[in-house]
């Protein structure tokens, strides 16, 4: 069903890419300044994706739809507020909102692929007990590389036009296994290795919540969380890493393990863990009393003066409050309005932006997705905040792997930007 639909979409898309390269290949998209070359290529337009687009003011659109539009349009899991995560995968891959039958079809297909190999479990059990869950998650993904269908097909000499098909097969296998892998790591590390088996009656979000051992509405939290974190166009560290590694025709296991390593950085996905640890620190100093706005301002300034960033605030592209933050805030207002950590987070929302503006460094003083996500997890009993970025990593796979399938379908090139020396930049600048 999916293979046929995606095949049609790919056939329709290929001539557009081919025409752009053939007839307009020399047309300029943008110039690169010295500040951009030194400053992490901010704003340089040199990646192409149709799966999501990030507008600095409006935030993310998945296949042209805002977050509220996406959540409204996707088929809902019966009796639940949130849609099938599997339906979102269908949307990202094909660009079409699935019918209920299509979402259910993909849900059933993925159920058959969930089994985590025993050697992966043994390897994770052999890792040091103080390994970070993200290191375990990345290692678990990499360990499954031996099962790549893409590698098998490549070794048999599959034609370039067909590369996307075994890549899709790898993506489906990995999507099905990631929630199982994540929950296994959680229960191994924090619950004495008392594992809960995957339940074939449940969809991806429901099964993940059940394997974690957390009751409803955590199933809807998982669905919302995976969808919100799914994609943020192609230039962010995790998506870009996945694309870069896959551009060498490395398979999806190599590419996504690498993407996870990038997500594990505190300036990227790890910020959700940092937010909670920062808040816990403030709470400890306040003897668990909710600080006044004045007291909170002092904590924020103290953090800035010590040379640290305020986790959960700022963004490389966004210039307004992240709609992923707003969507989670709505959820909090509905389900956990009186939670003390939510109150903390809400005071921060009031005090941090004006302070960052006065501080004068951050281009965007507003909160990003990570400022709000930990509080929900904590409320539902997931207090081991080292684990939060694994949740992000399960969600981010939806977009990154969809992109890699399309990279293969459109035959995107090996990524290889050009570097220059400092002397060359000084020459360009006319510095003697
Ligand atoms: N607190 C304090 N200073 C901040 C800041 C913050 N939240 N955000 C940016 N700044 C500082 C930068 O450190 C930089 O200082 P220097 O000139 O001394 O290096 C300056 O403001 C300019 O930075 P910028 O151009 O506004 O931001 P960047 O594009 O360089 O970086 C970051 C974007 C998200 C990394 C940055 O805003 C940050 O460090 N935020 C805190 C960490 C965080 O929340 N990360 C998660 C982002 C969302 C995400 O990817 N999730 O996965």
Coordinates of C-alpha atoms and ligand atoms in Angstrom, one line a residue:
X1 CA 0.0 0.0 0.0
X2 CA 2.7 2.5 1.1
X3 CA 5.2 1.3 -1.4
X4 CA 2.8 1.9 -4.3
X5 CA 1.7 5.3 -3.0
X6 CA 5.2 6.5 -2.4
X7 CA 6.4 5.1 -5.7
X8 CA 3.7 7.2 -7.5
X9 CA 4.8 10.3 -5.5
X10 CA 8.4 9.7 -6.3
X11 CA 7.8 9.2 -10.0
X12 CA 5.8 12.5 -10.1
X13 CA 8.6 14.4 -8.2
X14 CA 11.7 13.2 -10.0
X15 CA 11.2 15.4 -13.2
X16 CA 10.9 18.5 -11.0
X17 CA 14.3 17.9 -9.5
X18 CA 15.8 16.9 -12.8
X19 CA 14.5 20.0 -14.5
X20 CA 15.8 22.4 -11.8
X21 CA 19.3 20.9 -12.1
X22 CA 19.3 20.7 -15.9
X23 CA 17.7 24.0 -16.9
X24 CA 18.4 26.2 -13.8
X25 CA 21.5 24.6 -12.3
X26 CA 23.4 27.9 -12.4
X27 CA 20.7 30.1 -10.8
X28 CA 21.9 31.4 -7.4
X29 CA 20.0 30.5 -4.3
X30 CA 22.1 32.7 -1.9
X31 CA 25.6 34.1 -1.2
X32 CA 27.7 33.1 1.8
X33 CA 29.3 35.7 4.0
X34 CA 32.4 35.4 6.1
X35 CA 30.2 35.5 9.2
X36 CA 28.3 32.5 7.9
X37 CA 31.4 30.6 6.9
X38 CA 32.8 31.0 10.4
X39 CA 29.4 31.0 12.2
X40 CA 28.0 27.5 11.6
X41 CA 26.5 28.2 8.1
X42 CA 23.5 30.0 9.7
X43 CA 21.0 30.9 7.0
X44 CA 23.0 29.3 4.1
X45 CA 20.4 27.8 1.8
X46 CA 22.1 24.6 0.6
X47 CA 19.8 21.8 1.7
X48 CA 16.5 20.7 0.0
X49 CA 13.6 19.0 1.7
X50 CA 9.9 18.9 1.1
X51 CA 9.0 17.1 4.3
X52 CA 8.9 20.2 6.6
X53 CA 9.8 23.9 6.5
X54 CA 10.7 26.1 9.4
X55 CA 9.6 29.7 9.1
X56 CA 11.5 31.9 11.7
X57 CA 8.3 33.6 12.9
X58 CA 5.6 31.0 12.3
X59 CA 7.5 27.8 13.3
X60 CA 7.4 24.4 11.7
X61 CA 5.0 23.2 9.0
X62 CA 4.9 19.4 8.3
X63 CA 4.2 18.9 4.6
X64 CA 2.7 22.5 4.5
X65 CA 0.6 22.1 7.7
X66 CA 1.1 23.8 11.0
X67 CA 1.1 21.7 14.2
X68 CA -2.5 22.4 15.1
X69 CA -3.5 21.6 11.5
X70 CA -1.5 18.4 11.5
X71 CA -3.0 17.2 14.8
X72 CA -6.5 18.0 13.6
X73 CA -6.1 16.4 10.1
X74 CA -4.5 13.0 11.1
X75 CA -6.7 10.0 11.9
X76 CA -7.1 9.6 15.7
X77 CA -6.4 6.4 17.7
X78 CA -10.0 5.3 18.7
X79 CA -11.0 6.7 22.1
X80 CA -7.9 8.9 22.3
X81 CA -7.3 12.6 21.8
X82 CA -4.1 12.2 19.7
X83 CA -3.5 10.8 16.2
X84 CA -1.7 7.7 15.2
X85 CA 2.1 8.3 15.1
X86 CA 2.0 5.9 12.1
X87 CA -0.4 8.3 10.3
X88 CA 2.1 11.0 10.8
X89 CA 4.9 8.9 9.2
X90 CA 2.6 8.3 6.2
X91 CA 2.1 12.1 6.0
X92 CA 5.8 12.9 6.1
X93 CA 6.7 10.2 3.6
X94 CA 3.9 10.7 1.0
X95 CA 2.9 14.3 1.6
X96 CA -0.8 13.2 1.9
X97 CA -2.9 12.9 5.0
X98 CA -3.7 9.2 5.3
X99 CA -7.2 7.8 5.5
X100 CA -8.0 5.9 8.6
X101 CA -7.5 2.7 6.7
X102 CA -4.0 3.8 5.5
X103 CA -2.9 4.8 9.1
X104 CA -4.2 1.5 10.4
X105 CA -2.5 -0.4 7.6
X106 CA 0.9 1.2 8.5
X107 CA 0.2 0.6 12.2
X108 CA -0.3 -3.2 11.5
X109 CA 2.7 -3.3 9.2
X110 CA 5.0 -1.8 11.8
X111 CA 3.7 -4.1 14.6
X112 CA 5.2 -7.1 12.7
X113 CA 8.6 -5.5 12.7
X114 CA 9.0 -4.6 16.4
X115 CA 11.1 -7.5 17.7
X116 CA 14.4 -6.3 19.2
X117 CA 17.2 -8.8 18.5
X118 CA 18.5 -10.6 21.6
X119 CA 22.1 -9.7 20.8
X120 CA 21.1 -6.0 21.1
X121 CA 19.7 -6.6 24.5
X122 CA 22.8 -8.5 25.6
X123 CA 25.0 -5.7 24.3
X124 CA 23.1 -3.1 26.2
X125 CA 23.2 -5.2 29.4
X126 CA 27.0 -5.4 29.0
X127 CA 27.4 -1.6 28.8
X128 CA 28.6 0.3 31.8
X129 CA 25.8 1.1 34.2
X130 CA 26.7 4.7 34.1
X131 CA 26.4 4.9 30.2
X132 CA 24.1 7.7 29.2
X133 CA 20.8 6.5 27.7
X134 CA 21.7 8.3 24.5
X135 CA 24.9 6.4 24.1
X136 CA 23.0 3.2 24.7
X137 CA 20.3 4.3 22.2
X138 CA 22.9 5.1 19.5
X139 CA 24.8 1.9 20.2
X140 CA 21.6 -0.2 20.0
X141 CA 20.7 1.3 16.6
X142 CA 24.2 0.7 15.3
X143 CA 24.2 -2.8 16.5
X144 CA 21.3 -3.6 14.2
X145 CA 23.2 -2.5 11.1
X146 CA 23.8 -6.1 10.2
X147 CA 20.1 -6.4 9.3
X148 CA 20.2 -3.6 6.7
X149 CA 18.1 -4.6 3.6
X150 CA 19.7 -1.7 1.8
X151 CA 23.2 -3.1 2.2
X152 CA 22.0 -6.5 0.9
X153 CA 20.4 -4.9 -2.1
X154 CA 23.4 -2.7 -2.8
X155 CA 25.8 -5.6 -2.6
X156 CA 23.6 -7.4 -5.2
X157 CA 24.0 -4.3 -7.5
X158 CA 20.6 -2.7 -7.3
X159 CA 20.1 0.2 -9.7
X160 CA 20.3 3.8 -8.3
X161 CA 16.7 4.5 -9.2
X162 CA 15.6 1.7 -6.9
X163 CA 17.8 2.5 -3.9
X164 CA 14.8 4.1 -2.0
X165 CA 12.9 0.8 -1.8
X166 CA 15.3 -1.2 0.5
X167 CA 16.0 2.1 2.3
X168 CA 12.2 2.4 3.0
X169 CA 12.3 -1.2 4.3
X170 CA 15.2 -0.3 6.7
X171 CA 13.3 2.8 7.8
X172 CA 10.1 0.8 8.5
X173 CA 12.1 -1.8 10.5
X174 CA 13.9 0.9 12.5
X175 CA 10.7 3.0 13.2
X176 CA 9.1 -0.2 14.5
X177 CA 12.0 -1.0 16.8
X178 CA 13.0 2.4 18.2
X179 CA 10.2 2.7 20.8
X180 CA 10.9 -0.9 21.9
X181 CA 14.7 -0.1 22.1
X182 CA 14.0 3.1 24.0
X183 CA 11.6 1.4 26.5
X184 CA 14.1 -1.5 26.9
X185 CA 16.9 1.0 27.8
X186 CA 14.6 2.8 30.3
X187 CA 13.6 -0.3 32.1
X188 CA 17.1 -1.7 32.1
X189 CA 18.7 1.4 33.4
X190 CA 16.1 2.6 35.9
X191 CA 13.7 -0.3 36.7
X192 CA 16.1 -3.1 37.5
X193 CA 15.8 -4.6 34.0
X194 CA 12.1 -5.6 34.7
X195 CA 11.0 -5.5 31.1
X196 CA 7.4 -5.2 29.8
X197 CA 6.7 -7.0 26.6
X198 CA 5.5 -5.1 23.5
X199 CA 1.7 -5.5 23.1
X200 CA 0.6 -6.3 19.5
X201 CA -2.9 -4.9 20.1
X202 CA -1.5 -1.4 20.6
X203 CA -0.4 1.4 18.2
X204 CA 3.1 2.8 18.4
X205 CA 2.3 5.5 21.1
X206 CA 0.1 3.2 23.1
X207 CA 2.7 0.3 23.1
X208 CA 5.5 2.7 24.1
X209 CA 3.6 3.9 27.1
X210 CA 2.7 0.4 28.1
X211 CA 6.3 -0.8 27.7
X212 CA 7.5 2.1 29.8
X213 CA 4.9 1.1 32.5
X214 CA 3.1 4.4 32.5
X215 CA -0.7 4.6 32.4
X216 CA -3.0 6.7 30.3
X217 CA -2.9 9.5 29.3
X218 CA 0.8 8.9 28.9
X219 CA 0.0 7.0 25.6
X220 CA -1.3 10.3 24.2
X221 CA 1.7 12.2 25.6
X222 CA 3.9 9.7 23.7
X223 CA 1.9 10.2 20.5
X224 CA 2.0 14.0 20.9
X225 CA 5.7 14.0 21.8
X226 CA 6.8 11.8 18.8
X227 CA 4.8 13.9 16.4
X228 CA 6.0 17.3 17.7
X229 CA 9.6 16.3 17.6
X230 CA 9.4 14.5 14.3
X231 CA 11.0 17.0 12.0
X232 CA 12.5 20.6 11.9
X233 CA 13.6 20.8 8.3
X234 CA 17.1 19.6 7.3
X235 CA 19.7 21.9 8.8
X236 CA 19.5 21.1 12.5
X237 CA 22.3 19.0 13.8
X238 CA 20.5 15.6 14.0
X239 CA 18.7 15.9 10.7
X240 CA 21.7 17.2 8.9
X241 CA 24.0 14.5 10.4
X242 CA 21.6 11.8 9.2
X243 CA 21.4 13.3 5.8
X244 CA 25.2 13.8 5.6
X245 CA 26.1 10.3 6.7
X246 CA 23.4 8.8 4.4
X247 CA 24.8 10.8 1.5
X248 CA 27.8 8.5 1.5
X249 CA 25.3 5.7 0.9
X250 CA 25.8 4.5 4.4
X251 CA 22.6 2.7 5.4
X252 CA 20.0 4.1 7.8
X253 CA 21.4 2.4 10.8
X254 CA 24.7 4.1 10.4
X255 CA 23.0 7.4 9.5
X256 CA 20.5 7.4 12.4
X257 CA 23.0 6.3 15.0
X258 CA 25.2 9.3 14.0
X259 CA 22.1 11.6 14.1
X260 CA 21.4 10.5 17.6
X261 CA 25.0 11.4 18.6
X262 CA 24.4 14.9 17.4
X263 CA 21.0 15.1 19.2
X264 CA 22.8 14.2 22.4
X265 CA 24.5 17.6 22.6
X266 CA 23.3 20.2 25.2
X267 CA 22.8 22.9 22.5
X268 CA 20.5 20.5 20.7
X269 CA 18.3 17.7 22.1
X270 CA 19.9 17.4 25.4
X271 CA 18.5 20.8 26.3
X272 CA 15.3 19.1 27.5
X273 CA 17.3 17.3 30.2
X274 CA 19.2 20.4 31.0
X275 CA 16.0 22.4 31.5
X276 CA 14.8 19.9 34.2
X277 CA 18.1 19.7 35.9
X278 CA 18.4 23.5 36.0
X279 CA 14.8 23.8 37.4
X280 CA 15.6 21.1 40.0
X281 CA 18.6 23.1 41.1
X282 CA 16.5 26.2 41.5
X283 CA 13.8 24.3 43.4
X284 CA 16.5 22.9 45.8
X285 CA 17.8 26.3 46.4
X286 CA 14.2 27.5 47.1
X287 CA 13.4 24.5 49.4
X288 CA 10.7 23.6 46.9
X289 CA 8.9 26.9 47.4
X290 CA 7.7 28.4 44.1
X291 CA 9.9 31.5 43.6
X292 CA 8.5 34.9 43.1
X293 CA 9.2 36.6 39.7
X294 CA 11.9 38.7 41.4
X295 CA 13.6 35.6 42.9
X296 CA 13.4 33.8 39.5
X297 CA 15.0 36.8 37.8
X298 CA 17.9 36.5 40.1
X299 CA 18.4 32.8 39.3
X300 CA 18.3 33.6 35.6
X301 CA 20.8 36.4 35.9
X302 CA 23.1 34.2 38.1
X303 CA 23.1 31.5 35.4
X304 CA 23.9 34.1 32.7
X305 CA 26.6 35.8 34.8
X306 CA 28.3 32.4 35.3
X307 CA 28.7 32.2 31.6
X308 CA 26.0 29.5 31.0
X309 CA 23.1 29.6 28.6
X310 CA 19.5 29.4 29.8
X311 CA 18.5 26.0 28.5
X312 CA 15.2 25.8 26.5
X313 CA 15.5 29.4 25.3
X314 CA 16.9 30.7 22.0
X315 CA 17.0 29.1 18.6
X316 CA 19.2 29.1 15.5
X317 CA 16.3 29.8 13.1
X318 CA 13.1 30.6 15.2
X319 CA 12.5 34.2 16.2
X320 CA 9.3 33.7 18.1
X321 CA 7.9 31.3 20.7
X322 CA 8.3 27.8 19.3
X323 CA 4.8 26.4 18.4
X324 CA 6.0 23.1 19.8
X325 CA 6.4 24.9 23.1
X326 CA 2.9 26.4 22.8
X327 CA 1.3 23.1 21.9
X328 CA 2.8 21.4 25.0
X329 CA 1.9 24.4 27.1
X330 CA -1.7 23.9 26.0
X331 CA -1.5 20.3 27.0
X332 CA -0.1 21.4 30.5
X333 CA -2.9 23.9 31.0
X334 CA -5.4 21.2 30.3
X335 CA -3.8 18.3 32.3
X336 CA -1.4 19.7 34.9
X337 CA -2.1 23.3 35.5
X338 CA -1.3 23.1 39.2
X339 CA 1.8 21.1 38.9
X340 CA 4.7 23.0 40.7
X341 CA 7.2 22.4 37.9
X342 CA 4.8 23.7 35.4
X343 CA 4.4 26.8 37.5
X344 CA 8.2 27.2 37.5
X345 CA 8.2 26.8 33.7
X346 CA 5.5 29.4 33.4
X347 CA 7.3 31.9 35.6
X348 CA 10.3 31.4 33.4
X349 CA 8.2 32.2 30.3
X350 CA 7.4 35.5 31.9
X351 CA 10.9 36.4 33.1
X352 CA 13.4 34.9 30.7
X353 CA 12.6 36.7 27.4
X354 CA 13.0 40.3 28.8
X355 CA 16.2 39.3 30.6
X356 CA 17.7 37.7 27.4
X357 CA 16.7 40.9 25.5
X358 CA 18.4 43.0 28.2
X359 CA 21.4 40.6 28.2
X360 CA 21.6 41.5 24.5
X361 CA 23.3 38.4 23.0
X362 CA 20.6 35.8 22.0
X363 CA 19.0 36.6 18.7
X364 CA 15.9 34.8 19.9
X365 CA 14.8 35.4 23.5
X366 CA 11.8 33.1 23.3
X367 CA 11.4 29.5 24.5
X368 CA 12.0 26.5 22.2
X369 CA 10.5 23.0 22.4
X370 CA 12.8 21.8 25.2
X371 CA 11.6 24.4 27.7
X372 CA 8.3 22.7 28.1
X373 CA 8.8 19.0 27.3
X374 CA 10.5 17.8 30.5
X375 CA 7.8 19.1 32.8
X376 CA 5.2 16.8 31.1
X377 CA 7.4 13.8 31.4
X378 CA 8.1 14.5 35.0
X379 CA 4.4 14.9 35.9
X380 CA 3.7 11.4 34.5
X381 CA 6.4 9.8 36.6
X382 CA 9.3 9.9 34.2
X383 CA 11.6 11.7 36.6
X384 CA 14.9 10.2 35.2
X385 CA 15.6 13.2 33.1
X386 CA 18.7 11.7 31.5
X387 CA 16.3 9.7 29.5
X388 CA 14.4 12.6 28.0
X389 CA 16.5 13.0 24.9
X390 CA 15.8 9.3 23.9
X391 CA 12.2 10.3 23.6
X392 CA 13.2 13.1 21.3
X393 CA 15.3 10.6 19.4
X394 CA 12.4 8.3 18.8
X395 CA 10.3 11.2 17.5
X396 CA 13.1 12.7 15.4
X397 CA 13.5 9.5 13.5
X398 CA 10.1 10.1 11.8
X399 CA 11.4 13.0 9.9
X400 CA 15.1 12.1 9.5
X401 CA 14.4 8.6 8.0
X402 CA 11.6 10.0 5.7
X403 CA 14.1 12.4 4.4
X404 CA 16.7 9.7 3.8
X405 CA 14.2 7.7 1.8
X406 CA 13.5 10.8 -0.4
X407 CA 17.3 11.5 -0.6
X408 CA 17.7 8.1 -2.2
X409 CA 14.6 8.5 -4.4
X410 CA 15.8 11.8 -5.8
X411 CA 19.4 10.6 -6.0
X412 CA 20.8 13.5 -3.9
X413 CA 24.5 13.8 -4.2
X414 CA 27.3 13.0 -1.7
X415 CA 27.5 16.0 0.5
X416 CA 30.8 17.7 0.2
X417 CA 30.9 21.5 0.9
X418 CA 34.2 23.3 0.3
X419 CA 36.4 24.7 3.0
X420 CA 38.8 27.7 2.8
X421 CA 41.7 28.8 5.0
X422 CA 41.6 31.8 7.4
X423 CA 44.2 33.4 5.1
X424 CA 41.9 33.0 2.1
X425 CA 39.1 34.8 4.1
X426 CA 41.5 37.6 5.0
X427 CA 42.4 37.9 1.4
X428 CA 38.7 38.1 0.4
X429 CA 38.2 40.7 3.1
X430 CA 41.2 42.7 1.8
X431 CA 43.0 42.4 5.2
X432 CA 46.8 42.9 4.7
Ligands
LIG1 N1 21.0 31.8 27.0 C1 22.1 32.6 27.1 N2 22.8 33.0 25.9 C2 22.2 32.6 24.8 C3 21.0 31.8 24.7 C4 20.4 31.4 25.9 N3 19.3 30.6 25.9 N4 20.8 31.6 23.4 C5 21.8 32.2 22.7 N5 22.6 32.8 23.5 C6 23.9 33.4 23.2 C7 24.8 32.5 22.4 O1 25.4 31.6 23.3 C8 25.7 33.4 21.7 O2 26.7 33.8 22.6 P1 28.2 34.0 22.1 O3 28.1 35.2 21.1 O4 28.9 34.4 23.3 O5 28.6 32.8 21.5 C9 24.8 34.5 21.3 O6 23.7 34.5 22.3 C10 24.2 34.5 19.9 O7 23.6 33.2 19.7 P2 22.3 33.1 18.7 O8 22.8 33.5 17.4 O9 21.1 33.7 19.3 O10 22.1 31.5 18.8 P3 22.8 30.3 18.0 O11 22.1 30.2 16.7 O12 24.2 30.5 18.0 O13 22.4 29.1 18.9 C11 21.1 27.8 20.4 C12 21.1 28.6 19.1 C13 19.7 27.1 20.5 C14 22.2 26.8 20.4 C15 21.2 28.8 21.6 O14 20.1 29.7 21.6 C16 21.3 28.1 22.9 O15 22.4 27.8 23.4 N6 20.1 27.9 23.6 C17 20.1 27.2 24.9 C18 20.2 25.7 24.6 C19 18.9 25.2 24.0 O16 17.8 25.4 24.5 N7 19.1 24.3 22.9 C20 17.9 23.7 22.3 C21 17.5 24.4 21.0 C22 16.4 23.7 20.3 C23 16.8 22.4 19.8 O17 17.6 22.2 18.9 N8 16.3 21.4 20.4 O18 16.8 20.2 20.1

